[in-house]
């Protein structure tokens, strides 16, 4: 019996191998080898008479026995070969059907991109699964850095877009920009949720420790969601630019008028804020004004920068260069926004200190009713000595009252006593101070400070909605920690790049300019990572996230 030849590249139809296999099985069943025992030698044991078999057995029977001995291995081997060949054909057909050739050979030592099928590059579920498996090969420190940098960039895009949106709204009205405002709010909410995701993931593993699969999945999710935020903002850029009409020159004069009006108003407010800062510094302890120390000087530096860019915008516009005029105008707008935040911070602190000073006696009384006088005796003595920091006094009273064991007769806290508004006031002040500092130094502040600050905002909102002084207390602690981490990032940035005081250097430190050129690079504009640096010189991506990834 002949064994079927293996299949060739010109394959028969799909069901062709089946009759061959069936024929082999039929042959096995009908072969004399498998015949009934009656056709064999007599029933006496073969081993009992070997000589009789050789001498007395007919020659035909001996030939049949020899043929059977030879045919059995041949038939079985042929059947196995046929079945193996059929399985190989089926597997080869499935491989060629599901993974078409890419058109590029894969030689040893070639790049991985040449070996990736087109089906993977074209998208779909298979793409995502294979990409997920490939990206897990990225070392954890690099993955941490990528996720942190992506989240910082997404946060900066939201902040810059919100700033430029304010100037567009001042020019065209709220109704004309409501679609863009909706896009910014959506992106802002998504960034906040990514910050919460990273906060919940906890600290990264120590050096050399293997990360859990959950940590790696979180980092990949951070990257994907930050890309989504960027695409959402990038999609609005073209229509937003059409509304402002800066690059074609038609919108520059009106936009300059809006910016110069804000500039003049802020110039007068800087002097008033400086006097206000001196007054509260004389009335309260030095620690009371520490969070805004230096903000007036920084506001003055940004005003000088804005003055220069406004003048250059008007000059280049008059010379018929609207593209350059738009670039300088956008840089001036970014500086003006920061001046407003810095001045508002000083004035806000003055009002908060006055409110806290009035709340101290009532807050002390509420704390004594809850935990007694003894835990508060030392703090009471400090207040009675003279000038103090009323916000810090409220902070310490709230912490003592919420951490100490309450008196047996004390009523359970319900958010209606003086402790709750005091806790909210303190937390709101700390969060606002950290926010002002980050906004004025966002070119250097990394992801650690931003994660803490976002969590402080979240806890503060929950404290207000649930009237929970404990949440407000925790929000205050996170906001103060965020401020410390931001200051560390700024010191590290200055150690690496120099003091970066006023002018172009200060604008890069503040995120007004994106860096990457001798003139400080392009200004930040409305849009995502792909479009926010579209005005001016090409944007250079930030080399590394100064703050790392650890939340």
Short mmCIF file of C-alpha atoms in Angstrom, two decimals:
data_model
loop_
_atom_site.label_atom_id
_atom_site.label_comp_id
_atom_site.label_asym_id
_atom_site.label_seq_id
_atom_site.Cartn_x
_atom_site.Cartn_y
_atom_site.Cartn_z
CA UNK A 1 0.00 0.00 0.00
CA UNK A 2 1.31 3.43 -0.94
CA UNK A 3 1.49 6.18 1.61
CA UNK A 4 -0.09 9.43 0.35
CA UNK A 5 2.44 12.10 -0.55
CA UNK A 6 2.52 15.25 1.63
CA UNK A 7 0.44 18.23 0.44
CA UNK A 8 2.05 20.72 -1.90
CA UNK A 9 1.66 24.51 -1.98
CA UNK A 10 -1.12 24.12 -4.59
CA UNK A 11 -3.46 22.64 -2.04
CA UNK A 12 -6.49 20.54 -2.98
CA UNK A 13 -9.93 21.68 -1.90
CA UNK A 14 -10.61 21.74 1.79
CA UNK A 15 -12.38 18.35 1.97
CA UNK A 16 -10.04 16.48 -0.37
CA UNK A 17 -7.82 14.95 2.38
CA UNK A 18 -10.84 13.33 4.07
CA UNK A 19 -11.44 10.50 1.54
CA UNK A 20 -7.76 9.58 1.67
CA UNK A 21 -7.86 9.21 5.42
CA UNK A 22 -11.11 7.25 5.19
CA UNK A 23 -9.62 4.92 2.62
CA UNK A 24 -6.68 4.23 4.87
CA UNK A 25 -8.95 3.39 7.79
CA UNK A 26 -11.09 1.17 5.56
CA UNK A 27 -7.99 -0.61 4.33
CA UNK A 28 -6.88 -1.18 7.87
CA UNK A 29 -10.23 -2.71 8.79
CA UNK A 30 -10.47 -4.98 5.68
CA UNK A 31 -6.84 -6.12 5.58
CA UNK A 32 -6.20 -9.88 6.15
CA UNK A 33 -4.05 -8.96 9.06
CA UNK A 34 -7.18 -7.97 10.98
CA UNK A 35 -9.14 -11.04 9.82
CA UNK A 36 -10.96 -13.38 12.21
CA UNK A 37 -9.00 -15.98 14.20
CA UNK A 38 -10.43 -18.84 12.07
CA UNK A 39 -8.09 -17.88 9.25
CA UNK A 40 -5.04 -18.20 11.45
CA UNK A 41 -3.11 -21.23 12.62
CA UNK A 42 -4.79 -23.84 14.85
CA UNK A 43 -5.69 -22.87 18.35
CA UNK A 44 -2.81 -24.77 19.89
CA UNK A 45 -0.18 -22.48 21.40
CA UNK A 46 2.41 -21.41 18.91
CA UNK A 47 5.18 -21.47 21.49
CA UNK A 48 4.60 -25.17 22.17
CA UNK A 49 5.77 -26.43 18.74
CA UNK A 50 8.22 -24.14 16.99
CA UNK A 51 9.64 -26.93 14.86
CA UNK A 52 6.19 -27.95 13.63
CA UNK A 53 5.54 -24.36 12.45
CA UNK A 54 8.68 -24.33 10.37
CA UNK A 55 8.38 -27.82 9.01
CA UNK A 56 4.70 -28.69 8.84
CA UNK A 57 2.97 -25.36 8.17
CA UNK A 58 1.99 -24.71 4.55
CA UNK A 59 4.08 -22.16 2.65
CA UNK A 60 1.05 -19.98 1.87
CA UNK A 61 0.24 -19.51 5.54
CA UNK A 62 3.86 -18.67 6.30
CA UNK A 63 3.83 -16.04 3.52
CA UNK A 64 0.60 -14.51 4.80
CA UNK A 65 2.01 -14.23 8.30
CA UNK A 66 5.19 -12.57 7.00
CA UNK A 67 3.18 -10.10 4.91
CA UNK A 68 1.06 -9.22 7.91
CA UNK A 69 4.15 -8.62 10.03
CA UNK A 70 5.48 -6.19 7.43
CA UNK A 71 2.19 -4.49 6.50
CA UNK A 72 1.08 -3.55 10.00
CA UNK A 73 3.88 -1.01 10.75
CA UNK A 74 3.68 0.40 7.24
CA UNK A 75 -0.07 0.96 7.45
CA UNK A 76 0.08 2.54 10.87
CA UNK A 77 2.94 4.83 9.83
CA UNK A 78 1.08 5.88 6.73
CA UNK A 79 -2.04 6.69 8.70
CA UNK A 80 -0.09 8.81 11.15
CA UNK A 81 1.62 10.64 8.29
CA UNK A 82 -1.67 11.39 6.58
CA UNK A 83 -3.25 12.76 9.72
CA UNK A 84 -0.19 14.88 10.54
CA UNK A 85 -0.13 16.27 7.01
CA UNK A 86 -3.80 17.15 7.19
CA UNK A 87 -3.27 18.99 10.50
CA UNK A 88 -0.34 20.89 9.05
CA UNK A 89 -2.42 22.00 6.04
CA UNK A 90 -5.21 23.23 8.32
CA UNK A 91 -2.80 25.21 10.51
CA UNK A 92 -1.02 26.75 7.55
CA UNK A 93 -4.34 27.77 6.01
CA UNK A 94 -5.47 29.48 9.22
CA UNK A 95 -2.14 31.29 9.57
CA UNK A 96 -2.24 32.65 6.03
CA UNK A 97 -5.89 33.65 6.37
CA UNK A 98 -5.63 35.52 9.66
CA UNK A 99 -2.19 37.13 9.27
CA UNK A 100 -1.55 38.41 5.75
CA UNK A 101 1.97 39.17 4.68
CA UNK A 102 3.29 42.63 5.31
CA UNK A 103 5.30 42.89 2.18
CA UNK A 104 8.57 43.32 4.08
CA UNK A 105 10.86 40.48 4.92
CA UNK A 106 11.89 39.74 8.47
CA UNK A 107 15.59 39.08 8.54
CA UNK A 108 17.59 38.25 11.56
CA UNK A 109 18.50 41.37 13.42
CA UNK A 110 15.87 43.48 11.73
CA UNK A 111 13.73 45.92 13.68
CA UNK A 112 10.54 44.77 15.27
CA UNK A 113 8.47 47.13 13.16
CA UNK A 114 9.23 45.05 10.04
CA UNK A 115 7.87 41.92 11.70
CA UNK A 116 4.55 43.46 12.77
CA UNK A 117 1.67 42.51 10.47
CA UNK A 118 -0.42 45.19 8.83
CA UNK A 119 -3.44 44.00 10.80
CA UNK A 120 -1.69 45.08 13.97
CA UNK A 121 -0.77 48.49 12.60
CA UNK A 122 -4.28 49.14 11.29
CA UNK A 123 -5.98 49.08 14.71
CA UNK A 124 -8.68 46.97 16.30
CA UNK A 125 -8.80 44.54 19.21
CA UNK A 126 -5.84 42.52 17.96
CA UNK A 127 -3.78 45.70 17.80
CA UNK A 128 -4.62 46.66 21.36
CA UNK A 129 -3.89 43.20 22.72
CA UNK A 130 -0.53 42.93 20.99
CA UNK A 131 0.40 46.51 21.87
CA UNK A 132 -0.48 45.85 25.49
CA UNK A 133 1.80 42.83 25.52
CA UNK A 134 4.62 44.76 23.84
CA UNK A 135 4.46 47.84 26.04
CA UNK A 136 4.86 45.79 29.20
CA UNK A 137 8.50 45.37 28.19
CA UNK A 138 9.12 49.05 29.00
CA UNK A 139 11.17 49.28 32.22
CA UNK A 140 9.10 50.46 35.14
CA UNK A 141 11.14 53.65 35.83
CA UNK A 142 10.70 54.71 32.21
CA UNK A 143 7.00 53.89 32.32
CA UNK A 144 6.62 55.91 35.52
CA UNK A 145 8.39 58.87 33.94
CA UNK A 146 6.28 58.70 30.77
CA UNK A 147 3.02 58.58 32.69
CA UNK A 148 4.08 61.46 34.94
CA UNK A 149 5.20 63.63 32.04
CA UNK A 150 2.00 62.90 30.11
CA UNK A 151 -0.17 63.87 33.07
CA UNK A 152 1.79 67.07 33.68
CA UNK A 153 1.47 68.00 30.02
CA UNK A 154 -2.27 67.28 30.00
CA UNK A 155 -2.73 69.43 33.09
CA UNK A 156 -0.74 72.26 31.54
CA UNK A 157 -2.81 72.04 28.36
CA UNK A 158 -6.01 72.42 30.35
CA UNK A 159 -4.62 75.39 32.29
CA UNK A 160 -3.35 77.18 29.17
CA UNK A 161 -6.57 76.52 27.27
CA UNK A 162 -8.61 77.92 30.14
CA UNK A 163 -6.48 81.07 30.18
CA UNK A 164 -6.78 81.82 26.47
CA UNK A 165 -10.47 80.95 26.57
CA UNK A 166 -10.93 83.79 29.08
CA UNK A 167 -9.56 86.32 26.60
CA UNK A 168 -11.75 84.97 23.81
CA UNK A 169 -14.82 85.18 26.04
CA UNK A 170 -13.99 88.78 26.95
CA UNK A 171 -13.87 89.61 23.25
CA UNK A 172 -16.82 87.59 21.87
CA UNK A 173 -19.04 86.80 24.86
CA UNK A 174 -19.91 83.58 26.69
CA UNK A 175 -22.36 82.32 24.07
CA UNK A 176 -19.75 82.36 21.30
CA UNK A 177 -17.28 80.21 23.26
CA UNK A 178 -19.64 77.83 25.06
CA UNK A 179 -18.58 74.86 22.92
CA UNK A 180 -14.91 75.48 23.68
CA UNK A 181 -15.71 76.02 27.35
CA UNK A 182 -17.48 72.67 27.40
CA UNK A 183 -14.44 70.97 25.88
CA UNK A 184 -12.14 72.51 28.49
CA UNK A 185 -14.44 71.49 31.34
CA UNK A 186 -14.58 67.94 30.02
CA UNK A 187 -10.80 67.78 29.74
CA UNK A 188 -10.40 69.29 33.19
CA UNK A 189 -12.70 66.68 34.73
CA UNK A 190 -10.85 63.88 32.98
CA UNK A 191 -7.47 65.14 34.20
CA UNK A 192 -8.86 65.34 37.74
CA UNK A 193 -10.02 61.74 37.53
CA UNK A 194 -6.59 60.63 36.29
CA UNK A 195 -4.97 62.43 39.22
CA UNK A 196 -7.33 60.54 41.54
CA UNK A 197 -6.43 57.26 39.83
CA UNK A 198 -2.74 57.87 40.39
CA UNK A 199 -3.34 58.95 43.99
CA UNK A 200 -5.26 55.75 44.71
CA UNK A 201 -2.47 53.66 43.15
CA UNK A 202 -0.17 54.72 46.01
CA UNK A 203 3.59 54.95 46.04
CA UNK A 204 5.65 53.25 43.33
CA UNK A 205 7.69 50.20 44.35
CA UNK A 206 11.12 50.72 45.85
CA UNK A 207 14.18 50.48 43.63
CA UNK A 208 14.69 46.91 42.51
CA UNK A 209 11.29 45.71 43.69
CA UNK A 210 8.98 44.11 41.16
CA UNK A 211 5.83 46.13 40.47
CA UNK A 212 2.47 44.54 40.82
CA UNK A 213 0.37 44.07 37.68
CA UNK A 214 -2.07 46.64 39.02
CA UNK A 215 0.58 49.37 39.09
CA UNK A 216 1.62 48.72 35.49
CA UNK A 217 -2.01 48.72 34.36
CA UNK A 218 -2.62 52.04 36.13
CA UNK A 219 0.35 53.67 34.41
CA UNK A 220 -0.81 52.50 31.00
CA UNK A 221 -4.28 53.81 31.74
CA UNK A 222 -2.80 57.17 32.72
CA UNK A 223 -1.02 57.35 29.37
CA UNK A 224 -4.11 56.40 27.38
CA UNK A 225 -6.40 58.85 29.15
CA UNK A 226 -3.92 61.70 28.85
CA UNK A 227 -3.72 61.07 25.11
CA UNK A 228 -7.50 61.20 24.98
CA UNK A 229 -7.51 64.57 26.77
CA UNK A 230 -4.95 65.93 24.34
CA UNK A 231 -6.90 64.76 21.29
CA UNK A 232 -10.08 66.30 22.67
CA UNK A 233 -8.44 69.72 22.99
CA UNK A 234 -6.51 69.43 19.73
CA UNK A 235 -9.79 68.79 17.89
CA UNK A 236 -11.08 72.22 18.95
CA UNK A 237 -8.00 74.19 17.94
CA UNK A 238 -8.84 74.94 14.31
CA UNK A 239 -12.31 76.26 15.07
CA UNK A 240 -11.02 78.24 18.05
CA UNK A 241 -8.35 79.92 15.91
CA UNK A 242 -10.99 80.71 13.32
CA UNK A 243 -13.02 82.47 16.00
CA UNK A 244 -10.10 84.60 17.24
CA UNK A 245 -8.74 85.26 13.71
CA UNK A 246 -5.31 86.26 14.97
CA UNK A 247 -3.10 84.73 12.32
CA UNK A 248 -4.91 86.40 9.43
CA UNK A 249 -4.58 89.76 11.18
CA UNK A 250 -8.25 90.64 11.35
CA UNK A 251 -8.61 89.79 15.04
CA UNK A 252 -5.33 91.19 16.35
CA UNK A 253 -6.41 94.81 16.97
CA UNK A 254 -9.47 93.84 19.01
CA UNK A 255 -7.56 91.17 20.92
CA UNK A 256 -4.83 93.69 21.72
CA UNK A 257 -7.42 96.09 23.05
CA UNK A 258 -8.79 93.45 25.43
CA UNK A 259 -5.31 92.47 26.65
CA UNK A 260 -4.17 96.06 27.13
CA UNK A 261 -7.31 96.88 29.10
CA UNK A 262 -6.61 94.03 31.52
CA UNK A 263 -2.98 95.00 31.69
CA UNK A 264 -3.76 98.55 32.76
CA UNK A 265 -6.20 97.39 35.43
CA UNK A 266 -3.66 94.99 36.88
CA UNK A 267 -0.93 97.60 36.89
CA UNK A 268 -2.95 99.64 39.36
CA UNK A 269 -3.84 96.61 41.44
CA UNK A 270 -0.22 95.53 41.92
CA UNK A 271 0.53 98.70 43.87
CA UNK A 272 -2.56 98.22 46.05
CA UNK A 273 -1.66 94.58 46.72
CA UNK A 274 1.82 95.59 47.77
CA UNK A 275 0.36 97.97 50.35
CA UNK A 276 -2.10 95.30 51.49
CA UNK A 277 0.71 92.79 51.98
CA UNK A 278 2.66 95.26 54.10
CA UNK A 279 -0.40 95.86 56.27
CA UNK A 280 -1.15 92.23 57.05
CA UNK A 281 2.54 91.59 57.62
CA UNK A 282 2.56 94.25 60.34
CA UNK A 283 -0.62 92.93 61.98
CA UNK A 284 0.00 89.19 62.09
CA UNK A 285 2.91 86.86 62.72
CA UNK A 286 5.45 86.46 59.89
CA UNK A 287 4.17 82.94 59.15
CA UNK A 288 0.76 84.39 58.25
CA UNK A 289 2.07 85.99 55.05
CA UNK A 290 4.68 83.41 54.13
CA UNK A 291 2.53 81.78 51.44
CA UNK A 292 2.36 85.01 49.41
CA UNK A 293 5.81 86.37 50.11
CA UNK A 294 7.42 87.25 46.80
CA UNK A 295 4.18 87.20 44.82
CA UNK A 296 4.06 90.97 44.37
CA UNK A 297 7.60 91.01 43.01
CA UNK A 298 6.79 88.13 40.71
CA UNK A 299 3.72 89.98 39.47
CA UNK A 300 5.87 92.99 38.66
CA UNK A 301 8.25 90.81 36.64
CA UNK A 302 5.38 89.36 34.64
CA UNK A 303 4.07 92.88 33.99
CA UNK A 304 7.43 93.90 32.53
CA UNK A 305 7.40 90.85 30.28
CA UNK A 306 3.79 91.55 29.23
CA UNK A 307 4.67 95.17 28.43
CA UNK A 308 7.43 94.06 26.09
CA UNK A 309 5.29 91.48 24.30
CA UNK A 310 2.31 93.80 23.90
CA UNK A 311 4.52 96.42 22.28
CA UNK A 312 6.11 93.88 19.95
CA UNK A 313 2.70 92.50 19.00
CA UNK A 314 1.41 95.92 18.03
CA UNK A 315 4.61 96.78 16.12
CA UNK A 316 4.70 93.57 14.10
CA UNK A 317 1.00 93.85 13.40
CA UNK A 318 1.46 97.34 12.05
CA UNK A 319 4.26 96.03 9.82
CA UNK A 320 1.93 93.49 8.25
CA UNK A 321 3.14 90.38 10.09
CA UNK A 322 0.03 89.05 11.84
CA UNK A 323 1.54 85.63 12.61
CA UNK A 324 4.34 87.14 14.68
CA UNK A 325 1.91 89.61 16.18
CA UNK A 326 -0.30 86.72 17.31
CA UNK A 327 2.69 84.96 18.86
CA UNK A 328 3.68 88.01 20.95
CA UNK A 329 0.06 88.72 21.87
CA UNK A 330 -0.46 85.19 23.17
CA UNK A 331 2.72 85.43 25.30
CA UNK A 332 1.48 88.72 26.76
CA UNK A 333 -1.92 87.18 27.54
CA UNK A 334 -0.28 84.32 29.42
CA UNK A 335 1.77 86.72 31.54
CA UNK A 336 -1.28 88.89 32.24
CA UNK A 337 -3.21 85.84 33.46
CA UNK A 338 -0.45 85.04 35.91
CA UNK A 339 -0.32 88.60 37.20
CA UNK A 340 -4.04 88.41 37.92
CA UNK A 341 -3.61 85.14 39.85
CA UNK A 342 -0.70 86.51 41.89
CA UNK A 343 -2.47 89.73 42.82
CA UNK A 344 -5.70 87.91 43.63
CA UNK A 345 -3.76 85.61 45.92
CA UNK A 346 -2.46 88.48 48.06
CA UNK A 347 -5.85 90.16 48.33
CA UNK A 348 -7.58 86.87 49.08
CA UNK A 349 -5.16 86.06 51.89
CA UNK A 350 -5.82 89.42 53.54
CA UNK A 351 -9.55 88.68 53.59
CA UNK A 352 -9.03 85.12 54.84
CA UNK A 353 -6.79 86.23 57.70
CA UNK A 354 -9.40 88.73 58.84
CA UNK A 355 -12.10 86.04 58.70
CA UNK A 356 -9.94 83.58 60.60
CA UNK A 357 -9.12 86.14 63.27
CA UNK A 358 -12.81 86.64 63.95
CA UNK A 359 -13.48 82.88 64.03
CA UNK A 360 -10.80 81.99 66.61
CA UNK A 361 -12.87 82.56 69.81
CA UNK A 362 -15.90 80.64 68.57
CA UNK A 363 -13.76 77.79 67.25
CA UNK A 364 -11.95 77.51 70.58
CA UNK A 365 -15.30 77.28 72.37
CA UNK A 366 -16.54 74.51 70.07
CA UNK A 367 -13.30 72.55 70.52
CA UNK A 368 -13.44 72.85 74.32
CA UNK A 369 -17.00 71.58 74.28
CA UNK A 370 -15.85 68.53 72.39
CA UNK A 371 -12.52 67.55 74.01
CA UNK A 372 -12.18 69.75 77.10
CA UNK A 373 -9.75 72.53 78.01
CA UNK A 374 -6.65 70.48 78.74
CA UNK A 375 -5.64 69.57 75.14
CA UNK A 376 -5.96 73.24 74.16
CA UNK A 377 -4.26 74.95 77.12
CA UNK A 378 -0.86 75.48 75.49
CA UNK A 379 -2.39 76.76 72.26
CA UNK A 380 -4.61 79.16 74.15
CA UNK A 381 -1.57 80.60 75.91
CA UNK A 382 0.20 81.20 72.58
CA UNK A 383 -2.78 83.10 71.24
CA UNK A 384 -2.99 85.27 74.33
CA UNK A 385 0.67 86.30 74.04
CA UNK A 386 0.12 88.63 71.09
CA UNK A 387 0.39 88.60 67.31
CA UNK A 388 -0.29 85.20 65.81
CA UNK A 389 -1.22 83.49 62.58
CA UNK A 390 -5.00 83.07 62.91
CA UNK A 391 -5.20 80.52 60.09
CA UNK A 392 -2.57 78.37 61.78
CA UNK A 393 -4.42 78.72 65.10
CA UNK A 394 -7.61 77.44 63.50
CA UNK A 395 -5.68 74.63 61.88
CA UNK A 396 -4.27 73.45 65.20
CA UNK A 397 -7.59 73.78 67.00
CA UNK A 398 -9.36 71.71 64.35
CA UNK A 399 -6.66 69.03 64.39
CA UNK A 400 -6.80 68.78 68.18
CA UNK A 401 -10.58 68.62 68.28
CA UNK A 402 -10.84 65.99 65.54
CA UNK A 403 -7.95 63.82 66.75
CA UNK A 404 -8.42 63.84 70.56
CA UNK A 405 -10.84 61.57 72.37
CA UNK A 406 -14.12 63.45 72.82
CA UNK A 407 -15.63 63.94 76.24
CA UNK A 408 -18.31 61.43 77.25
CA UNK A 409 -20.89 64.18 77.46
CA UNK A 410 -19.86 65.79 74.14
CA UNK A 411 -22.47 65.75 71.44
CA UNK A 412 -21.49 63.89 68.25
CA UNK A 413 -20.20 66.23 65.55
CA UNK A 414 -22.86 67.10 63.00
CA UNK A 415 -21.09 69.82 60.99
CA UNK A 416 -23.15 72.58 62.52
CA UNK A 417 -20.65 73.79 65.10
CA UNK A 418 -17.83 76.26 64.52
CA UNK A 419 -15.25 73.56 63.82
CA UNK A 420 -16.58 72.77 60.37
CA UNK A 421 -16.43 76.29 58.86
CA UNK A 422 -13.03 76.77 60.45
CA UNK A 423 -11.72 73.56 58.92
CA UNK A 424 -13.10 74.51 55.49
CA UNK A 425 -11.62 78.00 55.68
CA UNK A 426 -8.16 76.67 56.50
CA UNK A 427 -8.27 74.00 53.79
CA UNK A 428 -9.55 76.42 51.16
CA UNK A 429 -6.76 78.88 51.97
CA UNK A 430 -4.06 76.20 51.75
CA UNK A 431 -5.40 74.82 48.47
CA UNK A 432 -5.63 78.28 46.91
CA UNK A 433 -2.09 79.17 47.98
CA UNK A 434 -0.73 75.94 46.47
CA UNK A 435 -2.73 76.55 43.30
CA UNK A 436 -1.33 80.06 42.89
CA UNK A 437 2.22 78.85 43.37
CA UNK A 438 1.81 76.01 40.88
CA UNK A 439 0.23 78.29 38.27
CA UNK A 440 3.10 80.77 38.50
CA UNK A 441 5.77 78.02 38.32
CA UNK A 442 4.12 75.31 36.27
CA UNK A 443 7.09 75.06 33.92
CA UNK A 444 8.97 73.34 36.75
CA UNK A 445 6.34 71.69 38.97
CA UNK A 446 6.09 67.94 38.47
CA UNK A 447 3.42 65.36 38.97
CA UNK A 448 3.86 64.62 42.67
CA UNK A 449 2.75 68.08 43.75
CA UNK A 450 -0.08 68.09 41.24
CA UNK A 451 -1.44 64.76 42.42
CA UNK A 452 -1.50 65.95 46.04
CA UNK A 453 -3.16 69.22 45.11
CA UNK A 454 -5.84 67.50 43.01
CA UNK A 455 -6.60 65.18 45.92
CA UNK A 456 -6.84 68.16 48.26
CA UNK A 457 -9.42 69.75 45.97
CA UNK A 458 -11.38 66.51 45.85
CA UNK A 459 -11.43 66.09 49.63
CA UNK A 460 -12.36 69.73 50.13
CA UNK A 461 -15.34 69.38 47.80
CA UNK A 462 -16.45 66.26 49.66
CA UNK A 463 -16.02 67.99 53.01
CA UNK A 464 -18.30 70.81 51.90
CA UNK A 465 -20.95 68.50 50.47
CA UNK A 466 -20.95 66.16 53.50
CA UNK A 467 -20.11 68.76 56.14
CA UNK A 468 -17.18 66.67 57.33
CA UNK A 469 -14.44 68.58 59.19
CA UNK A 470 -12.15 65.53 59.04
CA UNK A 471 -12.09 65.65 55.24
CA UNK A 472 -11.36 69.37 55.36
CA UNK A 473 -8.52 68.72 57.79
CA UNK A 474 -7.03 66.10 55.45
CA UNK A 475 -7.44 68.41 52.46
CA UNK A 476 -5.47 71.09 54.27
CA UNK A 477 -2.64 68.66 54.95
CA UNK A 478 -2.48 67.52 51.33
CA UNK A 479 -2.52 71.09 50.00
CA UNK A 480 0.35 72.09 52.26
CA UNK A 481 2.28 69.02 51.19
CA UNK A 482 1.63 69.89 47.54
CA UNK A 483 3.04 73.35 48.11
CA UNK A 484 6.21 71.93 49.69
CA UNK A 485 6.71 69.47 46.84
CA UNK A 486 6.19 72.23 44.28
CA UNK A 487 8.82 74.37 45.99
CA UNK A 488 11.23 71.43 45.89
CA UNK A 489 10.63 71.05 42.16
CA UNK A 490 11.31 74.74 41.57
CA UNK A 491 14.55 74.59 43.55
CA UNK A 492 15.67 71.56 41.53
CA UNK A 493 14.76 73.36 38.30
CA UNK A 494 16.76 76.43 39.27
CA UNK A 495 19.74 74.29 40.26
CA UNK A 496 19.67 72.74 36.79
CA UNK A 497 18.83 75.76 34.63
CA UNK A 498 19.82 78.79 36.67
CA UNK A 499 17.79 81.28 38.69
CA UNK A 500 15.32 82.06 35.89
CA UNK A 501 14.18 85.32 37.39
CA UNK A 502 12.32 87.85 35.29
CA UNK A 503 11.98 88.29 31.54
CA UNK A 504 12.12 85.28 29.24
CA UNK A 505 13.57 82.95 31.87
CA UNK A 506 10.78 83.71 34.30
CA UNK A 507 8.20 83.23 31.55
CA UNK A 508 9.60 79.76 30.80
CA UNK A 509 9.61 78.89 34.51
CA UNK A 510 6.00 80.04 34.73
CA UNK A 511 4.91 78.06 31.67
CA UNK A 512 4.00 81.20 29.71
CA UNK A 513 6.64 80.20 27.16
CA UNK A 514 7.16 76.51 26.42
CA UNK A 515 10.95 76.63 26.08
CA UNK A 516 13.10 75.20 23.34
CA UNK A 517 14.52 78.35 21.75
CA UNK A 518 16.78 81.29 22.50
CA UNK A 519 13.68 83.47 22.77
CA UNK A 520 12.01 81.07 25.22
CA UNK A 521 10.12 79.11 22.60
CA UNK A 522 6.50 79.51 21.59
CA UNK A 523 3.80 80.68 23.96
CA UNK A 524 1.31 78.17 25.28
CA UNK A 525 -2.01 78.36 23.43
CA UNK A 526 -5.43 76.76 23.51
CA UNK A 527 -5.16 73.09 22.55
CA UNK A 528 -3.59 69.77 23.38
CA UNK A 529 0.03 68.61 23.13
CA UNK A 530 -0.03 68.54 19.34
CA UNK A 531 -1.24 72.13 18.91
CA UNK A 532 -0.55 74.21 22.01
CA UNK A 533 2.89 75.24 20.71
CA UNK A 534 1.69 76.12 17.22
CA UNK A 535 2.50 79.81 17.48
CA UNK A 536 6.16 80.66 17.07
CA UNK A 537 9.18 78.40 17.04
CA UNK A 538 8.90 74.62 17.14
CA UNK A 539 8.18 73.30 20.58
CA UNK A 540 10.76 71.09 22.28
CA UNK A 541 9.20 68.46 24.57
CA UNK A 542 10.22 68.68 28.21
CA UNK A 543 13.20 66.44 28.77
CA UNK A 544 12.02 64.98 32.04
CA UNK A 545 9.43 65.47 34.71
CA UNK A 546 11.21 67.17 37.65
CA UNK A 547 8.71 65.78 40.11
CA UNK A 548 8.90 62.11 39.18
CA UNK A 549 5.77 59.97 39.32
CA UNK A 550 5.30 59.15 42.98
CA UNK A 551 1.99 60.55 44.19
#
